[in-house]
Coordinates of C-alpha atoms (C1' of nucleotides) in Angstrom, one line a residue:
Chain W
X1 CA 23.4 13.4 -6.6
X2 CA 22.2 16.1 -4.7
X3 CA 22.9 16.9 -0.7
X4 CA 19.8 16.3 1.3
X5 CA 17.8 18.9 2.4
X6 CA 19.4 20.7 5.5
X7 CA 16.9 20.8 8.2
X8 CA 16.3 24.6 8.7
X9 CA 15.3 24.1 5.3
X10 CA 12.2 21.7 6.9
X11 CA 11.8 23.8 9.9
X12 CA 11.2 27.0 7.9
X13 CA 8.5 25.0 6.2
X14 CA 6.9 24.2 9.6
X15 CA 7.1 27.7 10.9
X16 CA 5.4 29.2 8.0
X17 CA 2.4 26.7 8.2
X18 CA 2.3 27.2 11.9
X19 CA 3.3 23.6 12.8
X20 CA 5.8 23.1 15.5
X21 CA 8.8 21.2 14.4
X22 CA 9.0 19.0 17.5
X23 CA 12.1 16.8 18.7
X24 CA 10.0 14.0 17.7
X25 CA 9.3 15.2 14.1
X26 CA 13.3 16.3 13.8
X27 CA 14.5 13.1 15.0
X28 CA 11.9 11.0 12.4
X29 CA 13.1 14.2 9.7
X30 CA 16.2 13.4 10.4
X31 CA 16.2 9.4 9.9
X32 CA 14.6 9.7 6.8
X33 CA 16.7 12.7 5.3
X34 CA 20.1 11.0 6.6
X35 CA 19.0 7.6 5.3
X36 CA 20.3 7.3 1.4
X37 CA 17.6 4.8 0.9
X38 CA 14.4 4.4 1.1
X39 CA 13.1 3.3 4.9
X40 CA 9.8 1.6 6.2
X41 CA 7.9 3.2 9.2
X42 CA 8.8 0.1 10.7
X43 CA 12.2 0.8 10.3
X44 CA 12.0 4.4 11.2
X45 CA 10.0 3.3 14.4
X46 CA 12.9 0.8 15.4
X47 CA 15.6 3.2 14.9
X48 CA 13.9 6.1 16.6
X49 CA 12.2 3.9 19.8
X50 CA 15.6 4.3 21.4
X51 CA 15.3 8.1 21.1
X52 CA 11.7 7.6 23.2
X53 CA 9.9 8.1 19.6
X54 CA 6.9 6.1 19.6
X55 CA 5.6 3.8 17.1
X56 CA 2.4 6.1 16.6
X57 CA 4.1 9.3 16.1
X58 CA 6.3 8.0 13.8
X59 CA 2.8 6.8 11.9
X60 CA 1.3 10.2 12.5
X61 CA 4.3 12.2 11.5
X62 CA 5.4 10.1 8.3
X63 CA 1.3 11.0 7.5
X64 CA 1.9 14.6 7.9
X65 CA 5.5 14.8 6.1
X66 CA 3.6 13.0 3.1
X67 CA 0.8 15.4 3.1
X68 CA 3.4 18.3 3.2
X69 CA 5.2 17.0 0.5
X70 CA 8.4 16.2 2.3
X71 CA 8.3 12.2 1.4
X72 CA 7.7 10.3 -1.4
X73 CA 6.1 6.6 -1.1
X74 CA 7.9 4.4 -3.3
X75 CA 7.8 0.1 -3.1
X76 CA 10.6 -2.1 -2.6
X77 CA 10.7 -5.4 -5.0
X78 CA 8.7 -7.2 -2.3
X79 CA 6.1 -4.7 -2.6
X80 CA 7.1 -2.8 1.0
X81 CA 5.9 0.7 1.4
X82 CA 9.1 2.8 1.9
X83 CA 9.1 6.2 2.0
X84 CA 12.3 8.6 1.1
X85 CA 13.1 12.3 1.1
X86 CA 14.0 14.8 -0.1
X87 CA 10.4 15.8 -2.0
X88 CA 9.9 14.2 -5.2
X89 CA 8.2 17.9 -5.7
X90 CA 9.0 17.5 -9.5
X91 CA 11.2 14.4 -9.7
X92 CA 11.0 10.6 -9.5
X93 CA 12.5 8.1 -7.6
X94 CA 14.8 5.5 -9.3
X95 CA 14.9 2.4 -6.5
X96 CA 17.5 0.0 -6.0
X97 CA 15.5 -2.9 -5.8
X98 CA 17.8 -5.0 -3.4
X99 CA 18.6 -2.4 -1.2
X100 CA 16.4 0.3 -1.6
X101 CA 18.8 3.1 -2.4
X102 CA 17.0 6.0 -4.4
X103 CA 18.4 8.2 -6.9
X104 CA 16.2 10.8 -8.0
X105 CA 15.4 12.0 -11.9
X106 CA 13.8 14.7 -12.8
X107 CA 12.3 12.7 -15.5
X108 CA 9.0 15.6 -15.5
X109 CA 9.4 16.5 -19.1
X110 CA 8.8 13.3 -20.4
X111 CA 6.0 12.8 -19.0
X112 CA 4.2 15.9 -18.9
X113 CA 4.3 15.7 -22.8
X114 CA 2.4 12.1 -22.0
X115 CA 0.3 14.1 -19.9
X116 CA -0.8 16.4 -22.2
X117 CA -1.4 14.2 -25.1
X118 CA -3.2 11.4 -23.1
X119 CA -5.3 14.6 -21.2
X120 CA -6.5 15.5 -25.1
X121 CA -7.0 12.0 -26.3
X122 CA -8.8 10.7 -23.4
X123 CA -10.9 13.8 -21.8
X124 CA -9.4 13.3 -18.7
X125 CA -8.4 16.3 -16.5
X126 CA -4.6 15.1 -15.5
X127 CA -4.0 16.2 -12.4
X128 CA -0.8 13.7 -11.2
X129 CA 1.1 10.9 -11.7
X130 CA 3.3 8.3 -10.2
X131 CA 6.2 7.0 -11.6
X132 CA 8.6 4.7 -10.2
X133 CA 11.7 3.4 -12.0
X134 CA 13.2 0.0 -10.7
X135 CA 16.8 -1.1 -11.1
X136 CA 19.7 -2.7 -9.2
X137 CA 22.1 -0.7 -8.3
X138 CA 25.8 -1.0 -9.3
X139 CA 26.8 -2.0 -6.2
X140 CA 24.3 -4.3 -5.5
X141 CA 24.9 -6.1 -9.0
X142 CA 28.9 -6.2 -8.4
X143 CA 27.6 -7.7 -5.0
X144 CA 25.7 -10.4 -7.1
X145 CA 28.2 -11.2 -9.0
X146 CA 30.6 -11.9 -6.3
X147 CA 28.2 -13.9 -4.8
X148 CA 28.2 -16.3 -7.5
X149 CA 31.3 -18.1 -6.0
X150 CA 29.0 -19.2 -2.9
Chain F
X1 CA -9.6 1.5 -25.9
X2 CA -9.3 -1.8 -27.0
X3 CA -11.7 -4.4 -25.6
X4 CA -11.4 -6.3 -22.8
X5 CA -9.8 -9.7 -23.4
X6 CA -12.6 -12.7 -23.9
X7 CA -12.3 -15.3 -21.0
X8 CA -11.7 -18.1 -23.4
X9 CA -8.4 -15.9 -23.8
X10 CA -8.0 -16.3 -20.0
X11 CA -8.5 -20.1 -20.1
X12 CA -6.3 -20.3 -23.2
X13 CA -3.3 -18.8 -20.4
X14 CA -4.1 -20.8 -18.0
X15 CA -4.5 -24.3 -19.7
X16 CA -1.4 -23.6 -21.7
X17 CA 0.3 -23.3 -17.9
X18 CA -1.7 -26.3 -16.7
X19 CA -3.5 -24.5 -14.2
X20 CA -6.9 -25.0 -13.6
X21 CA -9.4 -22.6 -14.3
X22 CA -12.2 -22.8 -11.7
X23 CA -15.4 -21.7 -11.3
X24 CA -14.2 -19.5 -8.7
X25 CA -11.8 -18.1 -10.8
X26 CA -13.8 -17.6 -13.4
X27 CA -16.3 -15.5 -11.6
X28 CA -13.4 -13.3 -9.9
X29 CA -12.2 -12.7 -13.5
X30 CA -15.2 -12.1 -15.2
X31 CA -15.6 -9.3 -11.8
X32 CA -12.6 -7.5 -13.0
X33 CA -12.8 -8.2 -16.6
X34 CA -16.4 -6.8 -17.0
X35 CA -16.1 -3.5 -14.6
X36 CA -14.3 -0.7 -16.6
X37 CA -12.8 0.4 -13.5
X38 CA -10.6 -0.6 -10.8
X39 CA -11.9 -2.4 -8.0
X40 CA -10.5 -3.4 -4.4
X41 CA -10.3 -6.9 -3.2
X42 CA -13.1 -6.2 -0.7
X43 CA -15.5 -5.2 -3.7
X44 CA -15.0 -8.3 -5.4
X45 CA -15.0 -10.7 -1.9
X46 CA -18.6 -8.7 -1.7
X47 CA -19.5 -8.7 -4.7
X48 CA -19.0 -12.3 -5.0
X49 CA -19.5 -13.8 -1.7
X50 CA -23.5 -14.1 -2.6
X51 CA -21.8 -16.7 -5.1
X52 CA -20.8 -18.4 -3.3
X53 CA -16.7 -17.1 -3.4
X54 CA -14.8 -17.2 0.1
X55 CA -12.5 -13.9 1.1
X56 CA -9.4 -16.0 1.1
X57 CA -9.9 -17.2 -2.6
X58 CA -10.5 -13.8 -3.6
X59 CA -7.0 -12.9 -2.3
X60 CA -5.4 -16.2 -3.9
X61 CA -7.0 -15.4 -7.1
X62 CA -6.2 -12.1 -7.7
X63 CA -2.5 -12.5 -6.6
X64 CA -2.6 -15.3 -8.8
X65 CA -3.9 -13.2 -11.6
X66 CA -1.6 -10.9 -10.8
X67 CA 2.0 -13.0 -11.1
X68 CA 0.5 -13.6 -14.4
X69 CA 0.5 -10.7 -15.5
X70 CA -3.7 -10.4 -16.0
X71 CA -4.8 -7.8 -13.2
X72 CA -2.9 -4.8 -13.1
X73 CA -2.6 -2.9 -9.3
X74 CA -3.3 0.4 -9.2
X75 CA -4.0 3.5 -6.7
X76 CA -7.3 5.7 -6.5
X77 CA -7.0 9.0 -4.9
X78 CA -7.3 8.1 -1.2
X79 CA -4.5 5.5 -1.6
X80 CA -6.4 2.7 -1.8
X81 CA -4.8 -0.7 -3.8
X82 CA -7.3 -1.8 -6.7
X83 CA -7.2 -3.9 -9.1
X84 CA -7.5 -3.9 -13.1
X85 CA -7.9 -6.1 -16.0
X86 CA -7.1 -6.3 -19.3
X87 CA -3.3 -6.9 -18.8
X88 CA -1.5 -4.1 -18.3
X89 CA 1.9 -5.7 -19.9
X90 CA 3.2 -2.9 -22.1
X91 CA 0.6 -0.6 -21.2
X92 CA 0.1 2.0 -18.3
X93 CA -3.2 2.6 -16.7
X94 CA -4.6 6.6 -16.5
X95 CA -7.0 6.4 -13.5
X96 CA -10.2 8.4 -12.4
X97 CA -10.0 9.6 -9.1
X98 CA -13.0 9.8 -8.4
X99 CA -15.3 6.6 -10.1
X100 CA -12.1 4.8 -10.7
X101 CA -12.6 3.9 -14.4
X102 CA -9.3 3.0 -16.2
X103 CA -8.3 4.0 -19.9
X104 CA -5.3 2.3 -20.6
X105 CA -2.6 3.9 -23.1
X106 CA 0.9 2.8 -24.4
X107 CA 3.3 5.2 -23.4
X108 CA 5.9 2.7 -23.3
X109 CA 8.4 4.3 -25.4
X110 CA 8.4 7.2 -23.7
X111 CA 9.1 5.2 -20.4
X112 CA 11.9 3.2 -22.5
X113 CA 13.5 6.6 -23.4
X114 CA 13.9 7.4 -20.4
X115 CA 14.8 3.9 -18.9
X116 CA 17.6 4.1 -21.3
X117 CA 19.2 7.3 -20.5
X118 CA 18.7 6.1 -17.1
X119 CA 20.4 3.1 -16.7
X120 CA 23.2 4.7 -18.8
X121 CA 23.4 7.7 -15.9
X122 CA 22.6 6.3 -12.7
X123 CA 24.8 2.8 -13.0
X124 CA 21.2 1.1 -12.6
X125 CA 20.2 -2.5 -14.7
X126 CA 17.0 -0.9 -15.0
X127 CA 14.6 -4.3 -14.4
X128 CA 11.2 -2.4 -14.9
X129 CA 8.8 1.4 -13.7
X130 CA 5.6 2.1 -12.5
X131 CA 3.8 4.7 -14.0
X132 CA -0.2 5.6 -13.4
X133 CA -1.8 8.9 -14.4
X134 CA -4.5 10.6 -12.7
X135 CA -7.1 12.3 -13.9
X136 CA -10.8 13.1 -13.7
X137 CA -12.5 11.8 -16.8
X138 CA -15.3 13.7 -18.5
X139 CA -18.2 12.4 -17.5
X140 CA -16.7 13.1 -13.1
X141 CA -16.2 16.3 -14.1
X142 CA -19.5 17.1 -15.6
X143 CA -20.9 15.4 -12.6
X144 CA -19.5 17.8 -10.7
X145 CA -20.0 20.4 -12.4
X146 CA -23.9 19.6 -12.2
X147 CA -23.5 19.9 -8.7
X148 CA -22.2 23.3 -7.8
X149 CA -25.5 24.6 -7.7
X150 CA -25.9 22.1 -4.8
Chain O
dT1 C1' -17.3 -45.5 -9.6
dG2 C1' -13.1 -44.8 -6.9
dC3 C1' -8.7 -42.3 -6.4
dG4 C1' -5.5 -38.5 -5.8
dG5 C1' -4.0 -33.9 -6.1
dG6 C1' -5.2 -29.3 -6.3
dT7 C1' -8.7 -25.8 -4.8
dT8 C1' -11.9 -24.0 -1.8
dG9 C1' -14.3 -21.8 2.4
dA10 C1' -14.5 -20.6 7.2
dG11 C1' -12.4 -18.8 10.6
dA12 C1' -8.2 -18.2 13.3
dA13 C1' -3.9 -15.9 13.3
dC14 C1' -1.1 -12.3 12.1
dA15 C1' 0.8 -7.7 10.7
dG16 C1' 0.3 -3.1 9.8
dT17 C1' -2.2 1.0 10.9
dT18 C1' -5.3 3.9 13.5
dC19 C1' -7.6 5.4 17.6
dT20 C1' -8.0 6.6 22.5
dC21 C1' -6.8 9.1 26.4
dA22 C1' -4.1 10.7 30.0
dA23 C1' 0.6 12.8 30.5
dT24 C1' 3.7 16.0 28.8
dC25 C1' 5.6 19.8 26.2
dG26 C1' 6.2 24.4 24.7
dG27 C1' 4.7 29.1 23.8
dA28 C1' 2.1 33.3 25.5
dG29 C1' 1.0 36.2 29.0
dC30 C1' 1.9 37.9 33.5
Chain S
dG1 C1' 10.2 32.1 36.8
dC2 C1' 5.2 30.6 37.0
dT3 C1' 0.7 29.4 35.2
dC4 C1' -2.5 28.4 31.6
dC5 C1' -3.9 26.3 27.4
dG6 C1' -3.9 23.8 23.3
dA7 C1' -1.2 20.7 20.6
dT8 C1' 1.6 16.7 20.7
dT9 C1' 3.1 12.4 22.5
dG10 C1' 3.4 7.3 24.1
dA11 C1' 1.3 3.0 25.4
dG12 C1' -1.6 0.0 24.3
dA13 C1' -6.2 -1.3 22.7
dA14 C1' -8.8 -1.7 18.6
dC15 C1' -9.5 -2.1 14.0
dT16 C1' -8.5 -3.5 9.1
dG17 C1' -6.6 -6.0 5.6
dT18 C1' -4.1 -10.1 4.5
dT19 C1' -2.3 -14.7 5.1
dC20 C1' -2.5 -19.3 7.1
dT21 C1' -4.6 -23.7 8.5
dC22 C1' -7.2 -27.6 7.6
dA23 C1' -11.0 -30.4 6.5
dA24 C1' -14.3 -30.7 2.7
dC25 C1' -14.9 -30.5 -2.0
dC26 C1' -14.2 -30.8 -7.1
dC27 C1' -12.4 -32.4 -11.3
dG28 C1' -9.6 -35.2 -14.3
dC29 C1' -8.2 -39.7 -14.9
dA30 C1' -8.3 -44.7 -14.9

DNA sequence: TGCGGGTTGAGAACAGTTCTCAATCGGAGC
DNA sequence: GCTCCGATTGAGAACTGTTCTCAACCCGCA
């Protein structure tokens, strides 16, 4: 596994697009980058409301670090919108489905060999794709199984 | 492209599971069955409601359709959840952006591949992916073509 | 034809998301 | 340090999509 982005990385980003990096937008960078699994912005908005971040920033700014490419949507196995970082720029997500851990792949060869041939076959222009891989973790299964006493 | 399954198929699915297969249902499957492209729920609770099929059975209907494995969900370009049929069991839908239309392709043993090495890295019982491709099909992109003179 | 269980439609209820608007913040210039 | 100005923020209303509730209805069965 890879360290998470540090956040000058993220603020460097900002400055060069001429967004301010604002306590708010660390604070929600932060949650998300510390977190090791995928979170909801429901979560993220419960965590931060302490902090005096409010529910509509959090919205707003999970909005704007999706359209920079700083975090990836992924589902949960109930269907839940999470979102994780760091960028799935050119890898995939691989989600524990109990507890939402991600591990990222890089996966891109694969499919960009799909993507070529399906782009000739069909006459579609390819432009993106989305793929999600769905396990349970290790610790989540060894979890499981101790469960099976109760 | 293969063609879309015949809706004595569909009943065939659902008698065999002793669940009724209603006028109502019918006409919500023969809406997703007979478009070539994804649609939301609120297309087909409009498109329907003239005959005489409530919102709420739209939403019952597909998410039935869907635990059985008959409409596939899928993303269009702004995000928004549609809705596809044939079955997309071993299959993986490539998506239009812009009109939505759907070519399905296999693909499947690329995904396996890398399922495999996968589970074998990560410590993951791999349970299942996601994977759509984007595109533009031909007949978008000569569309828009046509209209950069206006 | 009458019965019973599942399905349906209308609309209320709910959850998640977006919008509105005044207050606040932070950088630039003095 | 102070003022100005535009962007950002928080609270809550508004909106949208989805689910729930419940009486009416339909269909298979006897």
């Amino acid at each position: 596994m890879t360290d998470p982005p540090p956040t000058h990385d993220i603020e460097a980003v900002f400055r060069e697009k001429g967004i301010p990096f604002t306590r708010q937008r660390r604070l929600i960078w932060e949650f998300f980058a510390g977190a090791d699994r995928a979170a909801t912005i429901t979560e993220a908005a419960d965590a931060l409301r302490g902090d005096g971040v409010g529910q509509a920033t959090v919205y707003r700014t999970v909005t704007l670090f999706s359209d920079l490419g700083l975090l990836a949507r992924v589902q949960d196995r109930r269907g839940d919108i999470c979102y994780t970082a760091p960028p799935i720029g050119h890898s995939h997500p691989l989600v524990c489905g109990v507890c939402r851990k991600v591990v990222r792949f890089d996966g891109d060869g694969d499919v960009r060999d799909l993507e070529a041939r399906l782009g000739a076959e069909s006459g579609f222009a390819i432009y993106g794709h989305h793929l999600e891989v769905y396990g349970i973790c290790s610790e989540c299964r060894t979890a499981k199984d101790g469960d099976h006493a109760g």
